[in-house]
Short mmCIF file of C-alpha atoms in Angstrom, two decimals:
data_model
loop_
_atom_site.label_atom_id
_atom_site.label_comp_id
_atom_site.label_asym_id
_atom_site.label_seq_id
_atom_site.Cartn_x
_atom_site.Cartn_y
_atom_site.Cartn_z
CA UNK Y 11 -33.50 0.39 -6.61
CA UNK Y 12 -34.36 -2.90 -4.93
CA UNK Y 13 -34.84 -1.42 -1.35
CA UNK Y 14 -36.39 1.67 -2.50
CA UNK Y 15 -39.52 -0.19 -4.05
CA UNK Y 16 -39.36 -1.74 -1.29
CA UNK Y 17 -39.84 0.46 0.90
CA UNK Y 18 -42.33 1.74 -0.91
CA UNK Y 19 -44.36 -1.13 -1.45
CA UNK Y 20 -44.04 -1.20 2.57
CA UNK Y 21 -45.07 2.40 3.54
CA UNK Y 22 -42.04 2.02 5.04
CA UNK Y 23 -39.49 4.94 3.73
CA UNK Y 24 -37.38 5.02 6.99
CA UNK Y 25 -36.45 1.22 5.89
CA UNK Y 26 -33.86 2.88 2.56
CA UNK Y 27 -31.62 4.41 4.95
CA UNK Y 28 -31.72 1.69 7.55
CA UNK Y 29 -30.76 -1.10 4.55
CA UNK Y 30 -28.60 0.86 2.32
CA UNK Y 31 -25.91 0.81 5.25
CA UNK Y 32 -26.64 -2.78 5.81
CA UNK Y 33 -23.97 -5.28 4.06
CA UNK Y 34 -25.23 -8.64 5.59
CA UNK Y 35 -28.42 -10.70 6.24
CA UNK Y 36 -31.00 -12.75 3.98
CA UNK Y 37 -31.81 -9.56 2.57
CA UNK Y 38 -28.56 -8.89 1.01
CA UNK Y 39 -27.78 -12.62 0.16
CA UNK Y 40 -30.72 -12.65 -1.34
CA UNK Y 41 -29.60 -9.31 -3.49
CA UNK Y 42 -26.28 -11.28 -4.29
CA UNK Y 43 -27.94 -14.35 -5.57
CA UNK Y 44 -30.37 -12.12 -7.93
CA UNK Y 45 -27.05 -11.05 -9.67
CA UNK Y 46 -25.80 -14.48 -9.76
CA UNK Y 47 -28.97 -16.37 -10.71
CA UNK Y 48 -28.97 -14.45 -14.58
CA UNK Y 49 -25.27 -16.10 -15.27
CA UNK Y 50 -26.99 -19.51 -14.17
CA UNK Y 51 -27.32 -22.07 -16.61
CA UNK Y 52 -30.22 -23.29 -18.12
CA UNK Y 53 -33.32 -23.44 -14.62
CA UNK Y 54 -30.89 -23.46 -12.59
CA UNK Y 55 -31.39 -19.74 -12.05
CA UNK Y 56 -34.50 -19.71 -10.68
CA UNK Y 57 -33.15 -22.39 -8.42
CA UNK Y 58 -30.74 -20.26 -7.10
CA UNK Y 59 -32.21 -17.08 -6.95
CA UNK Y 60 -35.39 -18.73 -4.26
CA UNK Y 61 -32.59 -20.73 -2.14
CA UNK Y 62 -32.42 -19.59 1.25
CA UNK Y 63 -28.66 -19.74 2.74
CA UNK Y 64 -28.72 -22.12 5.89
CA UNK Y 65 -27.38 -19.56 7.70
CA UNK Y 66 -30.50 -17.83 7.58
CA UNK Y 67 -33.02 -20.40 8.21
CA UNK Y 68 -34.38 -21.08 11.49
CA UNK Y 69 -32.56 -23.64 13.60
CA UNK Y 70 -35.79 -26.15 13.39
CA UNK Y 71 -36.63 -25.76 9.39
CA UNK Y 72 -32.63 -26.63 8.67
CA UNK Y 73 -33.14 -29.52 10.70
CA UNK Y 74 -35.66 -30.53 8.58
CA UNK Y 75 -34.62 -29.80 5.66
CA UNK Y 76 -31.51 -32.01 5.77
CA UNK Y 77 -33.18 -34.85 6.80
CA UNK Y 78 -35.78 -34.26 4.18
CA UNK Y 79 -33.09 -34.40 1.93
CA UNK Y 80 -31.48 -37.42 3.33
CA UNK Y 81 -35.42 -39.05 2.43
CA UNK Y 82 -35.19 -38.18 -1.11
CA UNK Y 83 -31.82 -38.96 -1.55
CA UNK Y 84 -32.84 -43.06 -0.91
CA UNK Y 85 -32.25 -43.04 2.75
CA UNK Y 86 -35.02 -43.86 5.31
CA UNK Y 87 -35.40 -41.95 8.04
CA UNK Y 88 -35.42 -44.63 10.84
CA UNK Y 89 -32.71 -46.24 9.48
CA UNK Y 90 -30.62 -43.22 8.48
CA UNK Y 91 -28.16 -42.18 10.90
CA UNK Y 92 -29.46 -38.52 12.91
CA UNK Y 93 -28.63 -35.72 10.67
CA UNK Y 94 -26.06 -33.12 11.44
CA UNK Y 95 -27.24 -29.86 12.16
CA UNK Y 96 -26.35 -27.43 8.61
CA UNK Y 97 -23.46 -24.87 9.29
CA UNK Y 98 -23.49 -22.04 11.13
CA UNK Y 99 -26.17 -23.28 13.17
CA UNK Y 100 -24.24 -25.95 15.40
CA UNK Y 101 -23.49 -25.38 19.23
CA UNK Y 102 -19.15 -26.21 17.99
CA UNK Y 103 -19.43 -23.66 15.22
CA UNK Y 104 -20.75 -20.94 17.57
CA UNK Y 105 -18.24 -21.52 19.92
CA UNK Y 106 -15.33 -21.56 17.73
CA UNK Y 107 -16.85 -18.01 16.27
CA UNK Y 108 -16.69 -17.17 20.36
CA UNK Y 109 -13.22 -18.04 20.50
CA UNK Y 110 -12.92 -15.95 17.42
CA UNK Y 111 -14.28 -13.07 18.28
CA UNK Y 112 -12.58 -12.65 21.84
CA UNK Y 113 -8.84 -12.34 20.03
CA UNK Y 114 -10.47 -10.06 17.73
CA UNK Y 115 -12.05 -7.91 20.71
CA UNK Y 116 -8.48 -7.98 21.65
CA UNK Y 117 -7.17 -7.15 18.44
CA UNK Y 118 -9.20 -4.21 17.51
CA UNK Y 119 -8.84 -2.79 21.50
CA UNK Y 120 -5.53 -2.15 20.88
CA UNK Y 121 -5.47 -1.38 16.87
CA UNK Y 122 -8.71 0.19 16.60
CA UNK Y 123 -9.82 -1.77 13.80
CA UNK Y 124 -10.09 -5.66 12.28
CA UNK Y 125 -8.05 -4.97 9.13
CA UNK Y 126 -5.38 -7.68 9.78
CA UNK Y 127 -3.23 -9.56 7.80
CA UNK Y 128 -3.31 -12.80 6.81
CA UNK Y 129 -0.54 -13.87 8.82
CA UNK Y 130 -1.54 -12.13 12.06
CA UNK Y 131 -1.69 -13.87 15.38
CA UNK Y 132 -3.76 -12.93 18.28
CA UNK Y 133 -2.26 -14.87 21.30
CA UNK Y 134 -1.08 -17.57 19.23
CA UNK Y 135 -4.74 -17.75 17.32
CA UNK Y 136 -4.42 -17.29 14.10
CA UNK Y 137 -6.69 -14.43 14.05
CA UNK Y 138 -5.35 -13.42 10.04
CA UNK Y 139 -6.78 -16.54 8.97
CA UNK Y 140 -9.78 -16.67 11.08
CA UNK Y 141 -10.55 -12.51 9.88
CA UNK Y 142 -9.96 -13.83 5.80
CA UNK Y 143 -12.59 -17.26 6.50
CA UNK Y 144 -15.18 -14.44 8.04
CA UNK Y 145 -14.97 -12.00 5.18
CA UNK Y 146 -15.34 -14.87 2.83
CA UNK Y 147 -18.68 -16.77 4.59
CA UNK Y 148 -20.16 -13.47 5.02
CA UNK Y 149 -22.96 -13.40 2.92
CA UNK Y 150 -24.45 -17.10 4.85
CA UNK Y 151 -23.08 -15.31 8.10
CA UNK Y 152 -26.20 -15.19 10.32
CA UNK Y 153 -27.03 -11.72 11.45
CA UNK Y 154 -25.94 -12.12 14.98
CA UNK Y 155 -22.32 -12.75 14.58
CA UNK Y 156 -21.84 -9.69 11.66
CA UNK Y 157 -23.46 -7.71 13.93
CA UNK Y 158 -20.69 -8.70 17.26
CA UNK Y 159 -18.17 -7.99 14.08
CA UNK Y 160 -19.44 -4.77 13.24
CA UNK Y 161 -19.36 -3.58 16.99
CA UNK Y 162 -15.92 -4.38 17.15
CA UNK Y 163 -15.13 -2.70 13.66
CA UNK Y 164 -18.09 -1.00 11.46
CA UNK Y 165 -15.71 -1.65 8.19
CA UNK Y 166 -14.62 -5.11 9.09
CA UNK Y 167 -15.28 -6.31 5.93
CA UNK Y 168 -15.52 -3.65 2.92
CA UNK Y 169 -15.88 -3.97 -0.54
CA UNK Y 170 -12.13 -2.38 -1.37
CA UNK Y 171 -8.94 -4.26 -0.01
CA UNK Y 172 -8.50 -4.51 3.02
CA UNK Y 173 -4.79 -3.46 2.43
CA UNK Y 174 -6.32 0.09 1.80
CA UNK Y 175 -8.18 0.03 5.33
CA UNK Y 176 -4.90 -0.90 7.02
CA UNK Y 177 -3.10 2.45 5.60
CA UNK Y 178 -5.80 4.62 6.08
CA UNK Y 179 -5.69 3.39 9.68
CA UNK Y 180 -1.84 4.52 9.58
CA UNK Y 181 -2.49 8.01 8.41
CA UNK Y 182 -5.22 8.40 10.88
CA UNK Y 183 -2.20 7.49 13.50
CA UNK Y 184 -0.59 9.95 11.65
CA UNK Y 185 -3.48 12.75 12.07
CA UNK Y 186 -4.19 12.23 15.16
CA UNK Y 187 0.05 12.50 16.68
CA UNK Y 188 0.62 15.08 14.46
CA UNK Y 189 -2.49 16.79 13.03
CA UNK Y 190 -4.81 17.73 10.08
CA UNK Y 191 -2.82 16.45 6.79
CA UNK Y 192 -1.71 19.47 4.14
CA UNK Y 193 -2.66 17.93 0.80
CA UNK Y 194 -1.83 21.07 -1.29
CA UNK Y 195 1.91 21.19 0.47
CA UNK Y 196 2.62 17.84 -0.11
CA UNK Y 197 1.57 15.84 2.59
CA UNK Y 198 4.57 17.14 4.69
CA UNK Y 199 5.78 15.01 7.71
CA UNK Y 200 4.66 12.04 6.23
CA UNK Y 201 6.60 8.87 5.42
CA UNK Y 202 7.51 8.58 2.04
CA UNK Y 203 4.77 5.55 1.67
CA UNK Y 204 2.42 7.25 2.96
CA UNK Y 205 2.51 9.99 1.69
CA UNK Y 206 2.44 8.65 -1.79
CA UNK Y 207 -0.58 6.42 -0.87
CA UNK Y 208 -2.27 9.78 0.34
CA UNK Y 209 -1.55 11.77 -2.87
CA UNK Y 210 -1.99 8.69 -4.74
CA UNK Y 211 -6.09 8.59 -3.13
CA UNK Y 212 -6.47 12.21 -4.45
CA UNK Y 213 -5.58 11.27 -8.11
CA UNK Y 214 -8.29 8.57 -7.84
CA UNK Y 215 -10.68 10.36 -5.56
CA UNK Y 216 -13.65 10.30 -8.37
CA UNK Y 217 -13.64 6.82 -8.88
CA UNK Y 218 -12.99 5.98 -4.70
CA UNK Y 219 -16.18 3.95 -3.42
CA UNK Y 220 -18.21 7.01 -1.09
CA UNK Y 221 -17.48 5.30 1.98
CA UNK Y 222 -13.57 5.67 1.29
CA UNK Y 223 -14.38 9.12 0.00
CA UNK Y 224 -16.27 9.91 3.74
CA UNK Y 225 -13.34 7.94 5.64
CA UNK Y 226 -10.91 10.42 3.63
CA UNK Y 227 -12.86 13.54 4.61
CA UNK Y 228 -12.38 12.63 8.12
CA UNK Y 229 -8.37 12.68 7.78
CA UNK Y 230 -8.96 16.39 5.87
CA UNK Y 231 -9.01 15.46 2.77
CA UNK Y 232 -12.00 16.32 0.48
CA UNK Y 233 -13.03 16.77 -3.40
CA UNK Y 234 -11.47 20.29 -3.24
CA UNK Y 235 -7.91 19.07 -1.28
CA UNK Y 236 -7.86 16.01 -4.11
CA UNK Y 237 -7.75 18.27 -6.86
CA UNK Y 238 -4.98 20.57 -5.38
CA UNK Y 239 -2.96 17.82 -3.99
CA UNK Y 240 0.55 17.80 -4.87
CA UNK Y 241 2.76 14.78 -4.41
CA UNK Y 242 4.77 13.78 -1.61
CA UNK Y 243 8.33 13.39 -3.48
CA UNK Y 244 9.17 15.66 -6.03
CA UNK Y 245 9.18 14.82 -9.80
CA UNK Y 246 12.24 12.42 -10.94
CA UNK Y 247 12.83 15.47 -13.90
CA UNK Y 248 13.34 17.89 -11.02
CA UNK Y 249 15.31 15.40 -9.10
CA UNK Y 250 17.69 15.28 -11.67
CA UNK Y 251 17.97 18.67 -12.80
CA UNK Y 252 18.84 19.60 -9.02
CA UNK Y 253 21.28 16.67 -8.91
CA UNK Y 254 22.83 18.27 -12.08
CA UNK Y 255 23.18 22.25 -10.46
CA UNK Y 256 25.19 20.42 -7.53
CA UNK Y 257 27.42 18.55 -9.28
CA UNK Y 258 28.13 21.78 -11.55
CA UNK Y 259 28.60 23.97 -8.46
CA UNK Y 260 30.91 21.23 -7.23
CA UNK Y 261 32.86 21.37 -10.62
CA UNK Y 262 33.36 24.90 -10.09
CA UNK Y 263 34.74 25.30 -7.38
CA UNK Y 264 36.92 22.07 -6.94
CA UNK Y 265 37.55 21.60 -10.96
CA UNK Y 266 36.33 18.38 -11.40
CA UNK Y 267 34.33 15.27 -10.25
CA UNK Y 268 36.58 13.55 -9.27
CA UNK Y 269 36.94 14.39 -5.41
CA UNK Y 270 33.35 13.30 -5.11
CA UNK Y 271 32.94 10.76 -2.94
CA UNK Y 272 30.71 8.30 -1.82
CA UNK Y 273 30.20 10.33 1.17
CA UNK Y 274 30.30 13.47 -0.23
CA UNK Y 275 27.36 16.42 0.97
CA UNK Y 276 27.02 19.40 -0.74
CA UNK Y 277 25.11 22.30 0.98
CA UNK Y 278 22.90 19.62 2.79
CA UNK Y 279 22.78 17.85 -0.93
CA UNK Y 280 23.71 14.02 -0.94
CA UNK Y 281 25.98 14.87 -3.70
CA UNK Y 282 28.42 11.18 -3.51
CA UNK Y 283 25.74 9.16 -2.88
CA UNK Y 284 23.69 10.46 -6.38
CA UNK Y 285 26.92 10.35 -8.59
CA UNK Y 286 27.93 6.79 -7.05
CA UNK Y 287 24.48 5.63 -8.30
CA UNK Y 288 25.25 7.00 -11.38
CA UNK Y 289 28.68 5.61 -11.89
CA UNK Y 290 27.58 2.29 -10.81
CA UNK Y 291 24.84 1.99 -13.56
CA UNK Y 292 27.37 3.30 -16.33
CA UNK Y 293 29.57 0.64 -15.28
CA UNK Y 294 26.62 -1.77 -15.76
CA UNK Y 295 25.14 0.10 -18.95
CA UNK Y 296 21.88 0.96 -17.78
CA UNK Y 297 22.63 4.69 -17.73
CA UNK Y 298 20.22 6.43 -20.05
CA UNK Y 299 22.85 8.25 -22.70
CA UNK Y 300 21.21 11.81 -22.38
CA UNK Y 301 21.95 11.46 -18.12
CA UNK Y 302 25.36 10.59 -19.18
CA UNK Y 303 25.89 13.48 -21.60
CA UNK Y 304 24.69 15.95 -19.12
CA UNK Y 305 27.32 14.61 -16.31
CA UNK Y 306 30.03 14.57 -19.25
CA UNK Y 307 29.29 18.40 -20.28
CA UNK Y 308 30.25 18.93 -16.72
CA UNK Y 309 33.38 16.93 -16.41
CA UNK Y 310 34.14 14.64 -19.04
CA UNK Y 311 36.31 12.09 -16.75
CA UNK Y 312 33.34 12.16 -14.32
CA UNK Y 313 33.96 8.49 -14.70
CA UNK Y 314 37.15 7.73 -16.04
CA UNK Y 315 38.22 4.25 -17.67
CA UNK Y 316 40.59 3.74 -15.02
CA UNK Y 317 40.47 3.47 -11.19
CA UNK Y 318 38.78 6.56 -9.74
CA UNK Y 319 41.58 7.07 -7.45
CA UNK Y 320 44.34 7.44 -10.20
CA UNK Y 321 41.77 10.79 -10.88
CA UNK Y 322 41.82 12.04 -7.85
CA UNK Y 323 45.39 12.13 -7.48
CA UNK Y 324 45.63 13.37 -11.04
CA UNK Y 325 43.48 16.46 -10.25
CA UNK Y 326 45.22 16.70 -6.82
CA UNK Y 327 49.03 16.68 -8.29
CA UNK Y 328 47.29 19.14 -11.32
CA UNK Y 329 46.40 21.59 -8.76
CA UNK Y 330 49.47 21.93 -6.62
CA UNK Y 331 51.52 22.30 -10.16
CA UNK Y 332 48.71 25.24 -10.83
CA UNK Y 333 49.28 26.25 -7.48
CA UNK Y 334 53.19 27.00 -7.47
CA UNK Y 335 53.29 27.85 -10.88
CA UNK Y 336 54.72 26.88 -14.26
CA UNK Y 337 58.63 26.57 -14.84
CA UNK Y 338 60.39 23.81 -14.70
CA UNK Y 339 58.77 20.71 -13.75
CA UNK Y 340 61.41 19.56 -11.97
CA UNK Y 341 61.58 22.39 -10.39
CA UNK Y 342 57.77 22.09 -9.67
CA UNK Y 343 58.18 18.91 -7.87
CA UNK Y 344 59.80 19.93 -5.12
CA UNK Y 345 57.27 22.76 -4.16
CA UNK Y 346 54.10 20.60 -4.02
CA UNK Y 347 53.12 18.52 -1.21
CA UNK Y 348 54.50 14.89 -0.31
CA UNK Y 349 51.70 12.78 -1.86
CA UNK Y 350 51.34 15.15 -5.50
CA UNK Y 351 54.89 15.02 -5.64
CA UNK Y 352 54.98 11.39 -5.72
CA UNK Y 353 52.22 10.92 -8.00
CA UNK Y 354 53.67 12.85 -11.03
CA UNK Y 355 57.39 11.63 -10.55
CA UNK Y 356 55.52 8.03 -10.98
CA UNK Y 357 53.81 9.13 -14.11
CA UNK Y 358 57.02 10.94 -15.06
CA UNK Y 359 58.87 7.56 -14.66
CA UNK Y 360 56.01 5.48 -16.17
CA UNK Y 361 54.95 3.80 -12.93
CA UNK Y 362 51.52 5.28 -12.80
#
């Protein structure tokens, strides 16, 4: 509203579009201190809202300024010391901000963009930091050095995390090695993460700011791909229940559970590695009781009391007795193999 009565006032209409995509200058300070200035106490709004950042003063009138307030503040100005120039407008501060910017020239030539981490170093500069003191100064920024930013990076400093600009940079990587993302499949070939960062964007697509909404159209996805996303990892219900039809196929065919181990695959299914999950969190009560009723209804010594192996040879020395037939069990010992053979005479003598 601000910049379109402006423009107005101006005769100027081109000056909406040119200012609307402008995030920096007095102009915008001067925005941000309007909002501030009507949670100001008492005058000190009005204060606030005519202050001009130093940033955005000419060189001379800050100059001037300080030492005009060095005169009201008691001092006299022969016998004051010379006053030091206000920030941002120093010869040292624009050279540090030089030294700055070249790591982050070589930063974003090789990344393609300035969303770095806090921790990152640049050559042993700690570029992170020097990126986080930037975003945070950037309303007194003067206009030239937001501008070298913003040719190295046009979203250098945006008004969602920055967290989000690093993985959108990642599934732009992603687009551009492997192609256009499929939203409505699932976001196949993704990484996990990623992939649940993608489908998680869609859910939230109506409430995304309209830059991220534009960035996102760029990687494929749109207002009609949002809405007929489906998630990268299938629901933890249908997780289960397909968990559940491999352990029962197991069952039937081998008789039992307990054979299942920890490196068990059935038909390309990670069958041990799902029921040693399971086992573990009985063993430390955390199982939900209707996930242990279903694994029961399929073997009800799917976790016995006693050691897991005792099981296995149980169902082992059960099977070769099944195998050579009933009769005497004496008899029966001597037809199975070596290590069922041994196992029931020890349970027949009360060793096992």
């Amino acid at each position: 509203m601000l910049i379109s009565e402006l423009a107005r006032c101006l005769r100027r209409p081109w000056l909406t579009d040119r200012l609307t995509s402008c995030m920096d200058g007095p102009l915008f300070a001067w925005a941000h201190q309007c909002s501030k200035a009507a949670e100001a106490q008492d005058g000190d709004g009005q204060w606030l809202l005519w202050k001009v950042h130093p940033a955005h003063r000419p060189r001379p009138l800050a100059d001037e300024l300080a030492q005009h307030l060095q005169e009201v503040a008691g001092g006299e100005a022969a016998e004051a010391p010379r006053p030091k120039r206000r920030r941002g407008h120093s010869r040292q501060a624009d050279d540090a901000f030089e030294a700055g910017l070249t790591r982050a020239r070589a930063y974003a030539a090789a990344r393609g963009h300035l969303a770095t981490r806090a921790d990152t170093l640049q050559d042993s500069f700690p570029l992170g930091a020097w990126m986080t003191n930037q975003r945070m100064l950037r309303l007194g920024m003067p206009a030239w050095r937001s501008a070298a930013l913003r040719a190295l990076d046009p979203y250098w400093d945006t008004p969602w995390p920055t967290l989000w600009q690093r993985t959108y940079h990642q599934a732009r990587c992603h687009v551009a090695e492997q192609g256009p993302l499929d939203a409505r499949g699932g976001f196949p070939g993704t990484g996990l993460s990623l992939g649940e960062w993608l489908y998680l964007q869609c859910t939230r697509y109506p409430d995304l700011h309209p830059e991220q909404q534009r960035l996102l159209a760029r990687l494929g996805i749109d207002a009609a791909a949002a809405r007929d996303a489906r998630p990268r990892r299938r629901s933890q219900r249908f997780g289960e229940q397909e968990a559940l039809a491999h352990a029962r196929a197991w069952t039937l065919k081998h008789g039992s559970l307990a054979g299942v181990g920890v490196s068990t695959v059935h038909e390309d299914y990670p069958l041990g590695r799902w029921l040693s999950d399971r086992r573990g969190q009985m063993g430390r009560g955390v199982l939900s009781p209707g996930r242990a009723e279903a694994l029961t209804r399929i073997d009800p010594w799917w976790r016995p009391p006693w050691h897991l192996c005792w099981q296995r040879s149980y169902e082992h020395a059960c099977q070769q007795l099944q195998r050579v037939g009933g009769g005497e069990l004496g008899a029966g010992f001597a037809l199975m193999d070596d290590s069922a053979a041994q196992f029931a005479a020890g349970v027949r003598a009360g060793r096992r």
